[in-house]
């Protein structure tokens, strides 16, 4: 795969710490939710960050698919992502449950479902969710 763009970020402190992008555009305080044993402070968490990234990326994929098919989407089109985290059934760690809800006002359901199915093929987050990704690990 030819990489067209690469984002880089560094986390410190784990789920109760911070994360910053290498270009300085993003700097976020992290707090662990009470449901995961944390204080539930004012910071965000990795699941919220994943939900925001996935919903934005999927909407971008939907717009791309619609433009390829010469279909106009309402400016009110939205994608909401719900990311759940919990222990895996194999007992070896945690897993994610992902649900996307797509609203395309003014479009018939069958046409919307067809566009969403195509966007699911195009979106790299969906590809990751369905097929996994190559992960390189190294120790600095």
Short mmCIF file of C-alpha atoms in Angstrom, two decimals:
data_model
loop_
_atom_site.label_atom_id
_atom_site.label_comp_id
_atom_site.label_asym_id
_atom_site.label_seq_id
_atom_site.Cartn_x
_atom_site.Cartn_y
_atom_site.Cartn_z
CA UNK A 1 0.00 0.00 0.00
CA UNK A 2 1.29 3.46 -0.89
CA UNK A 3 0.96 5.77 2.13
CA UNK A 4 -0.46 9.17 1.16
CA UNK A 5 -0.52 10.69 4.66
CA UNK A 6 0.72 9.60 8.07
CA UNK A 7 -0.54 10.95 11.39
CA UNK A 8 1.64 10.57 14.46
CA UNK A 9 0.76 11.02 18.12
CA UNK A 10 2.37 10.19 21.45
CA UNK A 11 0.53 9.22 24.62
CA UNK A 12 1.91 9.50 28.13
CA UNK A 13 0.27 8.34 31.33
CA UNK A 14 -1.98 5.77 29.64
CA UNK A 15 -5.74 6.20 30.00
CA UNK A 16 -5.19 8.89 32.62
CA UNK A 17 -2.63 11.10 30.96
CA UNK A 18 -2.39 12.97 27.70
CA UNK A 19 -1.93 12.50 23.99
CA UNK A 20 -0.42 14.94 21.51
CA UNK A 21 -0.01 14.90 17.76
CA UNK A 22 3.48 15.38 16.38
CA UNK A 23 2.42 18.55 14.51
CA UNK A 24 0.97 20.13 17.68
CA UNK A 25 -2.55 20.49 16.24
CA UNK A 26 -4.05 18.09 18.76
CA UNK A 27 -3.38 17.98 22.48
CA UNK A 28 -5.84 16.09 24.64
CA UNK A 29 -6.09 15.32 28.34
CA UNK A 30 -7.17 11.74 28.99
CA UNK A 31 -9.24 10.43 31.87
CA UNK A 32 -10.44 6.90 32.50
CA UNK A 33 -14.25 6.55 32.66
CA UNK A 34 -15.73 5.44 35.97
CA UNK A 35 -17.08 2.34 34.20
CA UNK A 36 -13.48 1.26 33.62
CA UNK A 37 -12.36 2.00 37.17
CA UNK A 38 -11.24 5.58 36.70
CA UNK A 39 -12.24 8.90 38.16
CA UNK A 40 -14.40 9.90 35.19
CA UNK A 41 -12.67 13.28 35.08
CA UNK A 42 -13.04 16.02 32.48
CA UNK A 43 -10.66 14.45 29.96
CA UNK A 44 -11.61 12.33 26.99
CA UNK A 45 -10.74 8.67 26.41
CA UNK A 46 -9.49 6.49 23.53
CA UNK A 47 -13.00 5.22 22.74
CA UNK A 48 -14.31 8.77 22.30
CA UNK A 49 -11.34 9.60 20.09
CA UNK A 50 -11.95 6.48 18.00
CA UNK A 51 -15.68 7.31 17.71
CA UNK A 52 -14.91 10.83 16.47
CA UNK A 53 -12.35 9.60 13.96
CA UNK A 54 -14.51 6.78 12.64
CA UNK A 55 -17.65 8.90 12.28
CA UNK A 56 -15.76 11.66 10.43
CA UNK A 57 -13.95 9.20 8.18
CA UNK A 58 -17.13 7.28 7.36
CA UNK A 59 -18.93 10.52 6.46
CA UNK A 60 -16.02 11.39 4.18
CA UNK A 61 -16.30 7.97 2.52
CA UNK A 62 -20.06 8.46 2.14
CA UNK A 63 -19.52 11.84 0.47
CA UNK A 64 -16.93 10.30 -1.84
CA UNK A 65 -19.26 7.46 -2.87
CA UNK A 66 -22.15 9.88 -3.41
CA UNK A 67 -19.99 12.15 -5.58
CA UNK A 68 -18.87 9.18 -7.68
CA UNK A 69 -22.53 8.29 -8.26
CA UNK A 70 -23.48 11.96 -8.87
CA UNK A 71 -25.84 11.87 -5.86
CA UNK A 72 -26.34 15.03 -3.78
CA UNK A 73 -26.29 14.52 -0.03
CA UNK A 74 -28.11 16.86 2.33
CA UNK A 75 -25.86 19.23 4.29
CA UNK A 76 -27.52 17.69 7.36
CA UNK A 77 -26.16 14.21 6.59
CA UNK A 78 -24.49 12.81 9.71
CA UNK A 79 -22.72 9.74 11.00
CA UNK A 80 -22.77 8.84 14.70
CA UNK A 81 -20.41 6.20 16.07
CA UNK A 82 -20.92 4.23 19.26
CA UNK A 83 -17.84 2.45 20.57
CA UNK A 84 -18.20 -0.01 23.44
CA UNK A 85 -15.30 -1.61 25.28
CA UNK A 86 -15.34 -4.71 27.43
CA UNK A 87 -13.49 -7.92 28.24
CA UNK A 88 -13.11 -10.36 25.35
CA UNK A 89 -14.73 -13.78 25.59
CA UNK A 90 -11.29 -15.43 25.37
CA UNK A 91 -10.28 -13.72 28.63
CA UNK A 92 -7.04 -12.39 27.12
CA UNK A 93 -7.82 -8.69 26.97
CA UNK A 94 -10.40 -6.21 25.81
CA UNK A 95 -12.41 -5.84 22.63
CA UNK A 96 -14.49 -3.18 20.95
CA UNK A 97 -18.08 -3.18 19.75
CA UNK A 98 -18.73 -0.68 16.98
CA UNK A 99 -22.07 0.68 15.76
CA UNK A 100 -22.55 3.41 13.17
CA UNK A 101 -25.82 5.26 12.60
CA UNK A 102 -26.07 7.19 9.33
CA UNK A 103 -28.75 9.84 8.77
CA UNK A 104 -29.29 11.07 5.21
CA UNK A 105 -32.29 13.42 5.30
CA UNK A 106 -34.43 13.49 2.17
CA UNK A 107 -33.14 10.22 0.74
CA UNK A 108 -35.18 7.06 0.31
CA UNK A 109 -34.11 4.25 2.60
CA UNK A 110 -33.04 1.80 -0.13
CA UNK A 111 -30.81 4.39 -1.81
CA UNK A 112 -29.34 5.40 1.57
CA UNK A 113 -28.63 1.76 2.46
CA UNK A 114 -26.88 1.22 -0.88
CA UNK A 115 -24.67 4.30 -0.37
CA UNK A 116 -23.86 3.26 3.21
CA UNK A 117 -22.88 -0.24 2.03
CA UNK A 118 -20.51 1.27 -0.56
CA UNK A 119 -19.07 3.72 1.98
CA UNK A 120 -18.38 0.75 4.28
CA UNK A 121 -16.18 -0.71 1.53
CA UNK A 122 -14.35 2.59 0.89
CA UNK A 123 -13.80 3.76 4.50
CA UNK A 124 -10.39 2.73 5.91
CA UNK A 125 -11.77 2.58 9.46
CA UNK A 126 -14.42 0.12 8.26
CA UNK A 127 -11.75 -1.89 6.47
CA UNK A 128 -9.80 -2.02 9.72
CA UNK A 129 -12.88 -3.04 11.70
CA UNK A 130 -13.80 -5.81 9.27
CA UNK A 131 -10.36 -7.08 8.27
CA UNK A 132 -7.79 -5.94 10.80
CA UNK A 133 -4.62 -4.07 9.96
CA UNK A 134 -0.92 -4.64 9.74
CA UNK A 135 0.58 -3.53 13.05
CA UNK A 136 4.28 -2.95 13.42
CA UNK A 137 5.64 -3.02 16.98
CA UNK A 138 9.05 -1.77 18.04
CA UNK A 139 10.78 -0.79 21.25
CA UNK A 140 12.63 2.56 21.22
#
